Short mmCIF file of C-alpha atoms and ligand atoms in Angstrom, two decimals:
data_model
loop_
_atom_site.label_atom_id
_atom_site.label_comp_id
_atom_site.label_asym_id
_atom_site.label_seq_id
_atom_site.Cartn_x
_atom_site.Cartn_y
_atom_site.Cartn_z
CA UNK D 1 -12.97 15.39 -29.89
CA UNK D 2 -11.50 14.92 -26.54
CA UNK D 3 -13.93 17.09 -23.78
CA UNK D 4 -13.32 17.39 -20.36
CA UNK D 5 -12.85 14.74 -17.81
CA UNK D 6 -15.85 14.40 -15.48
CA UNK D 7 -15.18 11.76 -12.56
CA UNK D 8 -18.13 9.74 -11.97
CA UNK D 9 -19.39 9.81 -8.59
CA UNK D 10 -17.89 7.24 -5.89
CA UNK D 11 -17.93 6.44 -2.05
CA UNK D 12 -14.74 5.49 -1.60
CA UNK D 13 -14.11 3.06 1.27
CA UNK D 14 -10.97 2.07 0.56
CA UNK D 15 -7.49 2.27 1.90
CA UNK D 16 -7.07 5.79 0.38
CA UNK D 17 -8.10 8.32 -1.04
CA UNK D 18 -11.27 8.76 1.36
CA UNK D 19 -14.05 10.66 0.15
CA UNK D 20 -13.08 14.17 0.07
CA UNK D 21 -15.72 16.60 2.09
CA UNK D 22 -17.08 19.06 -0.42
CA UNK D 23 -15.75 22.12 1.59
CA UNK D 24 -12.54 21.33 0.55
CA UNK D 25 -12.96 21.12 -2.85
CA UNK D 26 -15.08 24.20 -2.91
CA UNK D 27 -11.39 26.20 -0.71
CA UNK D 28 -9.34 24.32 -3.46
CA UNK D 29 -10.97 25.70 -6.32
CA UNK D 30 -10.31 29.34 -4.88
CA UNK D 31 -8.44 32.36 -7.33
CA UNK D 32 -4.43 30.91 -7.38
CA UNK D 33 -2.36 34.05 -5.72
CA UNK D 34 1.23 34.49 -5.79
CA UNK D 35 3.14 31.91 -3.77
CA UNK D 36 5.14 35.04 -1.72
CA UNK D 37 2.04 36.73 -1.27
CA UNK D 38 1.84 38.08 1.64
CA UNK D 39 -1.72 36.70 2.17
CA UNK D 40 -0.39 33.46 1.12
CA UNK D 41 2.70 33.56 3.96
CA UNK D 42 -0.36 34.17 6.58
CA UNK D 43 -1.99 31.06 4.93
CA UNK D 44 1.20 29.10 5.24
CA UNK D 45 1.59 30.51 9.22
CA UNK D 46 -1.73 28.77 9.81
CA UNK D 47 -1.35 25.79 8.17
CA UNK D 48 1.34 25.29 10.57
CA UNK D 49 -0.13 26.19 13.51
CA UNK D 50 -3.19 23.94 12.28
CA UNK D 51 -0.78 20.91 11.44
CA UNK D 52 0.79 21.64 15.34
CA UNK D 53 -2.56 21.48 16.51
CA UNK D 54 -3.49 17.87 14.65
CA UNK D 55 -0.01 16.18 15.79
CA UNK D 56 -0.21 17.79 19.36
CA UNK D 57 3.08 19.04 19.54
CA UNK D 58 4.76 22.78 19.44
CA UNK D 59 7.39 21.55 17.32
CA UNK D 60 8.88 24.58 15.09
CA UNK D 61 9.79 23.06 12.32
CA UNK D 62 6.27 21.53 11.22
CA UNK D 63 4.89 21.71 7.74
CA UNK D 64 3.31 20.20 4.51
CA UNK D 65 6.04 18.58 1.91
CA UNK D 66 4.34 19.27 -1.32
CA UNK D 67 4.20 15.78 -2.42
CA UNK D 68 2.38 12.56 -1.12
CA UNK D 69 2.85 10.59 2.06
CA UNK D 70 5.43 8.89 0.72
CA UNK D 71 8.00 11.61 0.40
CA UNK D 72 7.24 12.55 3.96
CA UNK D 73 8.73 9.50 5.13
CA UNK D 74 11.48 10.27 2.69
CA UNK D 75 11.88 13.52 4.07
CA UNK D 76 12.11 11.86 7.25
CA UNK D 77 14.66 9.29 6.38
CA UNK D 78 16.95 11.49 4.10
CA UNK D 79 17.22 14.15 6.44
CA UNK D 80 17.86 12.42 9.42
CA UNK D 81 19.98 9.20 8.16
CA UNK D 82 23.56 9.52 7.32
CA UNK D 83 25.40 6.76 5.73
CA UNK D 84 26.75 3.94 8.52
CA UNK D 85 23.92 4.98 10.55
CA UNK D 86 21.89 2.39 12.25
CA UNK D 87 18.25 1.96 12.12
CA UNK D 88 16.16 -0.06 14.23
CA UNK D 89 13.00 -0.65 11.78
CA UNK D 90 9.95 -2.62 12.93
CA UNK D 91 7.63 -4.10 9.79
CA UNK D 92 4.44 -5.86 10.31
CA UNK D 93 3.29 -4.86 6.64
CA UNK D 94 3.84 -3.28 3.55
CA UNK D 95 4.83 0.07 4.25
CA UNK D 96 7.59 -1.13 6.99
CA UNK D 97 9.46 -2.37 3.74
CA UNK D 98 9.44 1.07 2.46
CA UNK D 99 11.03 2.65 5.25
CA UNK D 100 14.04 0.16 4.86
CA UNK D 101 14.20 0.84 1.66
CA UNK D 102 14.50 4.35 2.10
CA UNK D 103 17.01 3.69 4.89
CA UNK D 104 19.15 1.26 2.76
CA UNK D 105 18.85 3.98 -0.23
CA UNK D 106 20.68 6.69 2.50
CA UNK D 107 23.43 4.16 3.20
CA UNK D 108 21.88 3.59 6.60
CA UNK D 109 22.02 0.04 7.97
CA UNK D 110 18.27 -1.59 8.81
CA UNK D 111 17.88 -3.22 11.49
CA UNK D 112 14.76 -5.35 10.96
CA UNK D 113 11.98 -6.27 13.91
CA UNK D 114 10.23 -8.84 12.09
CA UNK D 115 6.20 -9.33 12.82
CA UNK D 116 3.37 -11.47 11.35
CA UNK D 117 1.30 -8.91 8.96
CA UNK D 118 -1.76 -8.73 10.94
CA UNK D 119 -0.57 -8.59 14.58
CA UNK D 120 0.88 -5.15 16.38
CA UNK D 121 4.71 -4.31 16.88
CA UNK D 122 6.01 -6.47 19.96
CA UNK D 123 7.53 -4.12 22.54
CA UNK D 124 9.18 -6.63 23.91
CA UNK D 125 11.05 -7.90 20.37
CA UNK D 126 11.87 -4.69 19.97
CA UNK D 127 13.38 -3.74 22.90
CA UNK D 128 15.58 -6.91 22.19
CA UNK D 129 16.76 -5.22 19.18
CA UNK D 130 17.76 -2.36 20.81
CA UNK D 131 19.58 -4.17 23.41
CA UNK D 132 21.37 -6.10 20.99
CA UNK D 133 21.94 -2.83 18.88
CA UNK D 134 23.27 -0.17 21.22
CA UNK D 135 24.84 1.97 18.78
CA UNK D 136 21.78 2.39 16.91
CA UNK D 137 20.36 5.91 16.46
CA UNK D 138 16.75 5.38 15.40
CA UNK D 139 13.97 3.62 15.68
CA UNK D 140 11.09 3.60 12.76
CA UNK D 141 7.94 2.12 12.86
CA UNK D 142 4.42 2.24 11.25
CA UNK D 143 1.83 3.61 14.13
CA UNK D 144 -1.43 2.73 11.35
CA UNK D 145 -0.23 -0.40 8.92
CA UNK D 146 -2.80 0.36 6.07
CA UNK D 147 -2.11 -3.22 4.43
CA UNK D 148 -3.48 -5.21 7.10
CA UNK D 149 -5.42 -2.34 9.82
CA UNK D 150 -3.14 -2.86 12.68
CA UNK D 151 -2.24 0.17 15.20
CA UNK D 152 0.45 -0.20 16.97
CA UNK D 153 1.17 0.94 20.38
CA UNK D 154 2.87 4.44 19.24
CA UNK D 155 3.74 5.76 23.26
CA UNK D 156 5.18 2.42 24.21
CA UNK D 157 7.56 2.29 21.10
CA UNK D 158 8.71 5.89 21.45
CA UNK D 159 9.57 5.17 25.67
CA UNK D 160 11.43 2.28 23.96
CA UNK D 161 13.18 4.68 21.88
CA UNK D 162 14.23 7.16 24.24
CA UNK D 163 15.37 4.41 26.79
CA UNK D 164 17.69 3.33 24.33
CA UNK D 165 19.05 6.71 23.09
CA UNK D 166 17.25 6.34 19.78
CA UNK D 167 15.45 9.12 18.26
CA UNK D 168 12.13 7.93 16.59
CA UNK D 169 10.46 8.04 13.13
CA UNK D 170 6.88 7.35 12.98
CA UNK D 171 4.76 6.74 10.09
CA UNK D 172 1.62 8.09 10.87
CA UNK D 173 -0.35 8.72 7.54
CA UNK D 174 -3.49 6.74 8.54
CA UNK D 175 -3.52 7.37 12.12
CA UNK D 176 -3.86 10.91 11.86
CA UNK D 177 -6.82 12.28 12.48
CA UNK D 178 -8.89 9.09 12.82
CA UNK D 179 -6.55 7.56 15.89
CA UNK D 180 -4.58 9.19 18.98
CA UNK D 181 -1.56 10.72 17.90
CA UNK D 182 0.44 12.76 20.18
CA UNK D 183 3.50 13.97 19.26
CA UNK D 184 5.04 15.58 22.21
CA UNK D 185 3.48 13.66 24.73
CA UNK D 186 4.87 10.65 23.18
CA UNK D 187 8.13 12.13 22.24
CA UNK D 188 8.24 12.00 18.63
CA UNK D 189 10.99 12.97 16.75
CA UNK D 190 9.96 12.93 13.71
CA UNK D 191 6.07 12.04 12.07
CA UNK D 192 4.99 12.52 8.54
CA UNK D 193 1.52 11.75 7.48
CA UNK D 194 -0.72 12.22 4.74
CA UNK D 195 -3.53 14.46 3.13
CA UNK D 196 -5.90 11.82 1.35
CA UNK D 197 -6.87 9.08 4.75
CA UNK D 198 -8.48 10.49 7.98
CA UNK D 199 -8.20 14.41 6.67
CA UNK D 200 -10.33 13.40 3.79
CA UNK D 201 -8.10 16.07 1.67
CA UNK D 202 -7.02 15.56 -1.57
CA UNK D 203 -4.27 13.69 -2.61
CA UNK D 204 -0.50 14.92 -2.97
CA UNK D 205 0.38 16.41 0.39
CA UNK D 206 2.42 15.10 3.18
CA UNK D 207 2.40 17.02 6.77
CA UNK D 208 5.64 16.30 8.62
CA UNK D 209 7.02 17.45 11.76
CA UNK D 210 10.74 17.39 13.45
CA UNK D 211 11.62 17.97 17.50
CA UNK D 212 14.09 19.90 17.94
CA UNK D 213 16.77 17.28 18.67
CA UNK D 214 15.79 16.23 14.78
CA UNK D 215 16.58 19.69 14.08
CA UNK D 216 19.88 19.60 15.89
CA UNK D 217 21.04 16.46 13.62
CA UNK D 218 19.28 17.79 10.69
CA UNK D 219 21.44 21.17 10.95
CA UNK D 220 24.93 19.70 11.94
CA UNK D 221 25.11 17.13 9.62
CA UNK D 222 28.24 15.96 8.24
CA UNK D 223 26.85 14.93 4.71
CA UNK D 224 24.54 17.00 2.46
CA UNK D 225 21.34 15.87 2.33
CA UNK D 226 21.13 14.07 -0.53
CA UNK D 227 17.94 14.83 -1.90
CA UNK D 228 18.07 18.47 -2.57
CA UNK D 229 13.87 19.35 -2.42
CA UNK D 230 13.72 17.25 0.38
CA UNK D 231 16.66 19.08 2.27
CA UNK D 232 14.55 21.07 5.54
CA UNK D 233 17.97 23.18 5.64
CA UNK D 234 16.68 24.36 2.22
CA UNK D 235 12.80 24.19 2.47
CA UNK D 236 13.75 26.25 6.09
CA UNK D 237 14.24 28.79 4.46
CA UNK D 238 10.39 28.81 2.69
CA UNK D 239 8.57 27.34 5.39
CA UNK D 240 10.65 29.14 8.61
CA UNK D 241 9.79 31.20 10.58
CA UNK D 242 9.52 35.58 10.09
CA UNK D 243 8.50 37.06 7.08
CA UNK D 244 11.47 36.66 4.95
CA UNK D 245 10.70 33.54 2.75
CA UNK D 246 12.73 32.67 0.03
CA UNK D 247 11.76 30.74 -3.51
CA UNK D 248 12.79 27.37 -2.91
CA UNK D 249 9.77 25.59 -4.91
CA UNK D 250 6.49 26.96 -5.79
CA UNK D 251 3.92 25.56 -3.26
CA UNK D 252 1.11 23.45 -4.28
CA UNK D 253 -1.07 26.48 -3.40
CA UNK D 254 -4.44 25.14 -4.03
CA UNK D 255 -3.63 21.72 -2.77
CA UNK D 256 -2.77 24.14 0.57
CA UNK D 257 -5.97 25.48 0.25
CA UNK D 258 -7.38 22.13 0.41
CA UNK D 259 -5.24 21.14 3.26
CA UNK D 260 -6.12 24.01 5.31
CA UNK D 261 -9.67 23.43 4.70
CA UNK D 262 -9.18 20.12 6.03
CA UNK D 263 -7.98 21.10 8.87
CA UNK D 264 -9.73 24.02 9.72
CA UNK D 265 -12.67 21.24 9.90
CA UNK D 266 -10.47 18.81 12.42
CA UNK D 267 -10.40 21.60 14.42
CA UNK D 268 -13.79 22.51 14.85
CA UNK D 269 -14.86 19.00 15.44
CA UNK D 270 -12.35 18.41 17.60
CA UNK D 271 -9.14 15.91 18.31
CA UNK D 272 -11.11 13.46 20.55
CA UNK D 273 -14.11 13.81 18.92
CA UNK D 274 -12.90 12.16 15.59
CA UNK D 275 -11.02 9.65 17.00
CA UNK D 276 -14.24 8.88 18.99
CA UNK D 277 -16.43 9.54 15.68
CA UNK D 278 -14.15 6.40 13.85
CA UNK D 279 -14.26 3.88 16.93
CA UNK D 280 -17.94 4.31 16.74
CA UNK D 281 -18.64 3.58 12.83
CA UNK D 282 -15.96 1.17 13.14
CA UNK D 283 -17.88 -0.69 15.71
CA UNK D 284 -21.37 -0.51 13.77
CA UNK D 285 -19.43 -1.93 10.31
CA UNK D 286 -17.41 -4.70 12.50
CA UNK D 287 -20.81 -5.52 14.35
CA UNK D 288 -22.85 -5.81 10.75
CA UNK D 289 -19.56 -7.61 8.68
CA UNK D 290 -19.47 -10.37 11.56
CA UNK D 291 -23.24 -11.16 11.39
CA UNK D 292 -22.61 -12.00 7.69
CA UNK D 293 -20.05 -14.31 8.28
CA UNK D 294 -16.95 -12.35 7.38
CA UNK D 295 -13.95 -12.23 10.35
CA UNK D 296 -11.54 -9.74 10.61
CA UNK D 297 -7.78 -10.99 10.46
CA UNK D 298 -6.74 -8.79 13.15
CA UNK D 299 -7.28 -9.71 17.25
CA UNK D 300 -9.85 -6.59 18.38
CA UNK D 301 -7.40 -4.88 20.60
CA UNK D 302 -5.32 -4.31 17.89
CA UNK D 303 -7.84 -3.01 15.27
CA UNK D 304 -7.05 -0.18 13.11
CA UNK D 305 -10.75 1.48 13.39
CA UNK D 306 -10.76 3.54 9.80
CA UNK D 307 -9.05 0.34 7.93
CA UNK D 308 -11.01 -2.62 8.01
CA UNK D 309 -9.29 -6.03 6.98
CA UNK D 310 -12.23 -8.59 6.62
CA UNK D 311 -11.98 -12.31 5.23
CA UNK D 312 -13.63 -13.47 1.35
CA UNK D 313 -15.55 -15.95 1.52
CA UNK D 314 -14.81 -19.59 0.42
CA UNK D 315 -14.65 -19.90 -3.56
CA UNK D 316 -15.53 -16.04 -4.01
CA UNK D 317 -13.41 -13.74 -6.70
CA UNK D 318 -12.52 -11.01 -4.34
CA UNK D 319 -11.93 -8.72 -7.39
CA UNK D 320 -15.22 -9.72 -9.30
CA UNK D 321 -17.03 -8.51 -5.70
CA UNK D 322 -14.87 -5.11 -5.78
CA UNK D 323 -15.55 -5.07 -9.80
CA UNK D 324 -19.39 -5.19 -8.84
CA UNK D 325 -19.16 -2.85 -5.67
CA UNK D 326 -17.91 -0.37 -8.01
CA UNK D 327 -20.38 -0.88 -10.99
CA UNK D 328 -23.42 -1.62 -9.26
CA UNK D 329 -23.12 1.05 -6.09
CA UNK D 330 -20.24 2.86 -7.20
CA UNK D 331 -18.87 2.08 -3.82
CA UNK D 332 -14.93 1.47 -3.61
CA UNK D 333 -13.74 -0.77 -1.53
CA UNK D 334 -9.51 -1.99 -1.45
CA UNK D 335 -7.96 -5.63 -2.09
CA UNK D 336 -5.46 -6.79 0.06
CA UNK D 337 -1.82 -5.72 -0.28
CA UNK D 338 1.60 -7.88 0.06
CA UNK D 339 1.07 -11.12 1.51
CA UNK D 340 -2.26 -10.09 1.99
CA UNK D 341 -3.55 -10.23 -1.66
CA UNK D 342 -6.26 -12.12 -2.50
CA UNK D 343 -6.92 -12.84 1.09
CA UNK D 344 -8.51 -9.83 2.48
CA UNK D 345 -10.89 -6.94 1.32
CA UNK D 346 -9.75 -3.45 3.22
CA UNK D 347 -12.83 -1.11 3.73
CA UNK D 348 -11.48 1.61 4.88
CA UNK D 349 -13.91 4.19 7.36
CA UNK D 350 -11.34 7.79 6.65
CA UNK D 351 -12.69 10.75 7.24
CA UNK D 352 -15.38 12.25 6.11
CA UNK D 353 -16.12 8.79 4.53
CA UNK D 354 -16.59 7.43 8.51
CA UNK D 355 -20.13 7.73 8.59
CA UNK D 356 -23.46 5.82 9.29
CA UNK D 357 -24.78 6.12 5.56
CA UNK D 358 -21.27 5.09 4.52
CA UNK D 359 -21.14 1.62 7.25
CA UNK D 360 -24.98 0.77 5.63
CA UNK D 361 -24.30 1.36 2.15
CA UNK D 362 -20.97 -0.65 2.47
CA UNK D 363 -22.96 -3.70 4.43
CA UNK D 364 -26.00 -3.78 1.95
CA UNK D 365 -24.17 -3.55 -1.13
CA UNK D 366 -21.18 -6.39 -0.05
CA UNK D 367 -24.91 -8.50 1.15
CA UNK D 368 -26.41 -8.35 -2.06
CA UNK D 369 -23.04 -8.74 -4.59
CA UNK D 370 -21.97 -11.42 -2.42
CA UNK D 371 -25.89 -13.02 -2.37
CA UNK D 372 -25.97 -12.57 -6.18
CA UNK D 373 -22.54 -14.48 -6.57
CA UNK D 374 -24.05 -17.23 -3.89
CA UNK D 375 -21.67 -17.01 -1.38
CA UNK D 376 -21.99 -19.04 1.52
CA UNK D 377 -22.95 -15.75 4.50
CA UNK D 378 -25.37 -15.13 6.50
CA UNK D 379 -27.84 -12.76 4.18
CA UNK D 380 -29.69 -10.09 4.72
CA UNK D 381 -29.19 -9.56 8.66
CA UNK D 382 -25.67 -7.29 8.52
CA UNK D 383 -27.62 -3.90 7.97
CA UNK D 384 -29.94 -4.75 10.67
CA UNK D 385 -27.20 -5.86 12.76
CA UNK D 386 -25.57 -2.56 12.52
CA UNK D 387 -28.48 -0.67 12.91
CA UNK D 388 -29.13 -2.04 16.05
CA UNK D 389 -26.04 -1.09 16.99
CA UNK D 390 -26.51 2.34 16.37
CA UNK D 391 -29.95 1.99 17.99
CA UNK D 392 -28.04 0.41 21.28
CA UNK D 393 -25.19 2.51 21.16
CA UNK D 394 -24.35 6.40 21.20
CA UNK D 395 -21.49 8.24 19.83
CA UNK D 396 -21.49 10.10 22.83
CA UNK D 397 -20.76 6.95 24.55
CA UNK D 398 -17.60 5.90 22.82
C1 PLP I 1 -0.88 5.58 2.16
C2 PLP I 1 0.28 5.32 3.05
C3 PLP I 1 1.58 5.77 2.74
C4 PLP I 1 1.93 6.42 1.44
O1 PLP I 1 1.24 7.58 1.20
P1 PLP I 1 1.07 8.10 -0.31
O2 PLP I 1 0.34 9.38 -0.13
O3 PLP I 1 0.34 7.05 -1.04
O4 PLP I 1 2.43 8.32 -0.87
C5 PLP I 1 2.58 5.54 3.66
N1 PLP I 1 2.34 4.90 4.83
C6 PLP I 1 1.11 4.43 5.15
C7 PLP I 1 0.91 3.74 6.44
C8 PLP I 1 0.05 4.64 4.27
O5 PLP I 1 -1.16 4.18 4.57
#
């Protein structure tokens, strides 16, 4: 007879989903009410204000799509791109492709600012583009690439942007939360990100957030939308502002419970102090992988600190290592992605997963699977190595 499904037990260090802190599940598993209820519009005011609060911006029209980070930067795209407009799009990874294909899929023309996976945007490349494409009207980049932990300079790209006229798109579903992100400050026009990396939430929910100049194209455009649940003229109209909301989809409303949660718990540890919080655990696991042996692919400036691209060693089965991880501690870690497969694990510090017993476990367990399949590392000193760290070194500090 088929029972039901019990999940066994994981850390999950990975490129995504990040452990999820119990809170959160506890909120999420809270009586469903009525999506119109009123208690539920007073939940749905403070998400908002709470999602304001994470971005840094007083942008009106932000709010959570109910559907994954990847229909955030849909919702980004399809609102915002008509066809025959121009998009300056900068890729130094996987998910740099998926914002030209979303452009191409609007009948928007990409633009493409070509960098090696593994280094940051170049400023300077890019402002080529846009000198060489005046009538463009956007610019797009990735702040956090995921497939190969780069950050990019975010505030440098968006000056870019606004020097040439371009309104900008920013990808920032693994820098939020666990890196600087600051919407108006920067000058953001439009950001989506994502529930399941740094705001160790569950799964399936994409905060997004438009300036009003976004709003101004979004409004006046001269070609429906052509995604209709995607449309923010249409999900205005549940999400807006007052109390008269109207049906357009019934809201995820214990995934909102979750992402409220979530939240609620950035908020009381503070902005800074999570950014701070994943430089610091990043530090410790960089300081114990490189007493192994391992390297990271990416120059340190330029290190993403909750996604961790580290080498394989020589002659070792990268999956066979993950395949043991997850057997023998069932600790998760992620293989590498695009160009990067095969070549790199990511161990991803998101979260509530960005801890000391999290960096430890991580370095012990890769010591001993990798020991066990006689690779050629340094054994047994990365734990110490990172402990010393910590020892030497206080998050206060950072
Ligand atoms: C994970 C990720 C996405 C996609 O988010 P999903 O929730 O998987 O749809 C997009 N961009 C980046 C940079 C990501 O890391």
């Amino acid at each position: 007879m088929t029972t039901s499904f019990h999940p066994p037990v994981r850390t999950l260090m990975g490129p995504g989903p990040s452990d999820v802190n119990p809170r959160i599940l506890e909120a999420m598993s809270r009586p469903t009410i009525g999506h119109l209820d009123p208690s539920f519009i007073a939940l749905m005011d403070e998400i908002k204000s709470l999602t304001q609060y994470a971005f840094q911006t007083k942008n009106k029209l932000t709010l959570p799509i109910s559907a994954p980070g990847s229909a955030g930067m849909e919702a980004c795209v399809v609102n915002l791109v008509e066809p025959g407009d121009k998009v300056v799009i900068c890729q130094n990874g996987v998910f740099g492709g998926r914002m030209k294909e979303n452009v191409e899929r609007c009948g928007g023309i990409a633009v493409m600012v070509e960098n090696d996976w593994g280094t940051a945007i170049d400023l300077r490349q890019t402002e080529e583009a846009l000198k060489a494409n005046s009538d463009a009207k956007f610019l797009a980049f990735v702040h956090a690439e995921t497939s190969t932990g780069v950050l990019s300079d975010a505030k440098g790209l968006c000056a870019l942007a606004k020097k040439y006229n371009c309104l900008s798109i920013v990808d920032a579903v693994t820098s939020l939360g666990g890196s600087e992100v600051d919407v108006d400050g920067w000058g953001i026009d439009a950001i989506y990100s994502g529930t399941q990396k740094c705001l160790s939430c569950t799964p399936g929910i994409s905060p997004v957030s438009f300036s009003d100049k976004a709003v101004d194209i979004i409004v006046n455009r001269k070609t429906k939308v052509q995604s209709w649940f995607l449309d923010m003229n249409l999900v205005m109209g549940y999400w807006g502002e007052g109390a008269k909301r109207a049906y357009h989809h019934t809201a995820p409303i214990n995934a909102l419970y979750a992402l409220h949660e979530a939240l609620v718990i950035l908020k009381e540890e503070g902005l800074e102090n999570s950014w701070a919080r994943h430089q610091y655990h990043h530090k410790a696991l960089a300081t114990g992988l490189e007493a192994m042996g391992l390297a990271f692919i990416v120059p340190e400036a330029d290190r993403l600190p909750q996604l961790n691209a580290a080498t394989i060693p020589e002659g070792i089965d990268e999956a066979a290592v993950r395949k043991a991880l997850l057997e023998q501690y069932n600790l998760e870690i992620g293989a590498g992605l695009g160009s990067l497969a095969g070549k790199v694990w990511r161990i991803g510090l998101m979260g509530f997963a960005c801890n000391k017993k999290n960096v430890l476990l991580c370095l012990g367990a890769l010591d001993s699977v990798l020991s066990q399949m006689g690779a050629s590392i340094q054994t047994g000193i990365a734990v110490t190595a990172a402990n010393q760290y910590y020892t030497q070194e206080s998050l206060s500090r950072i």
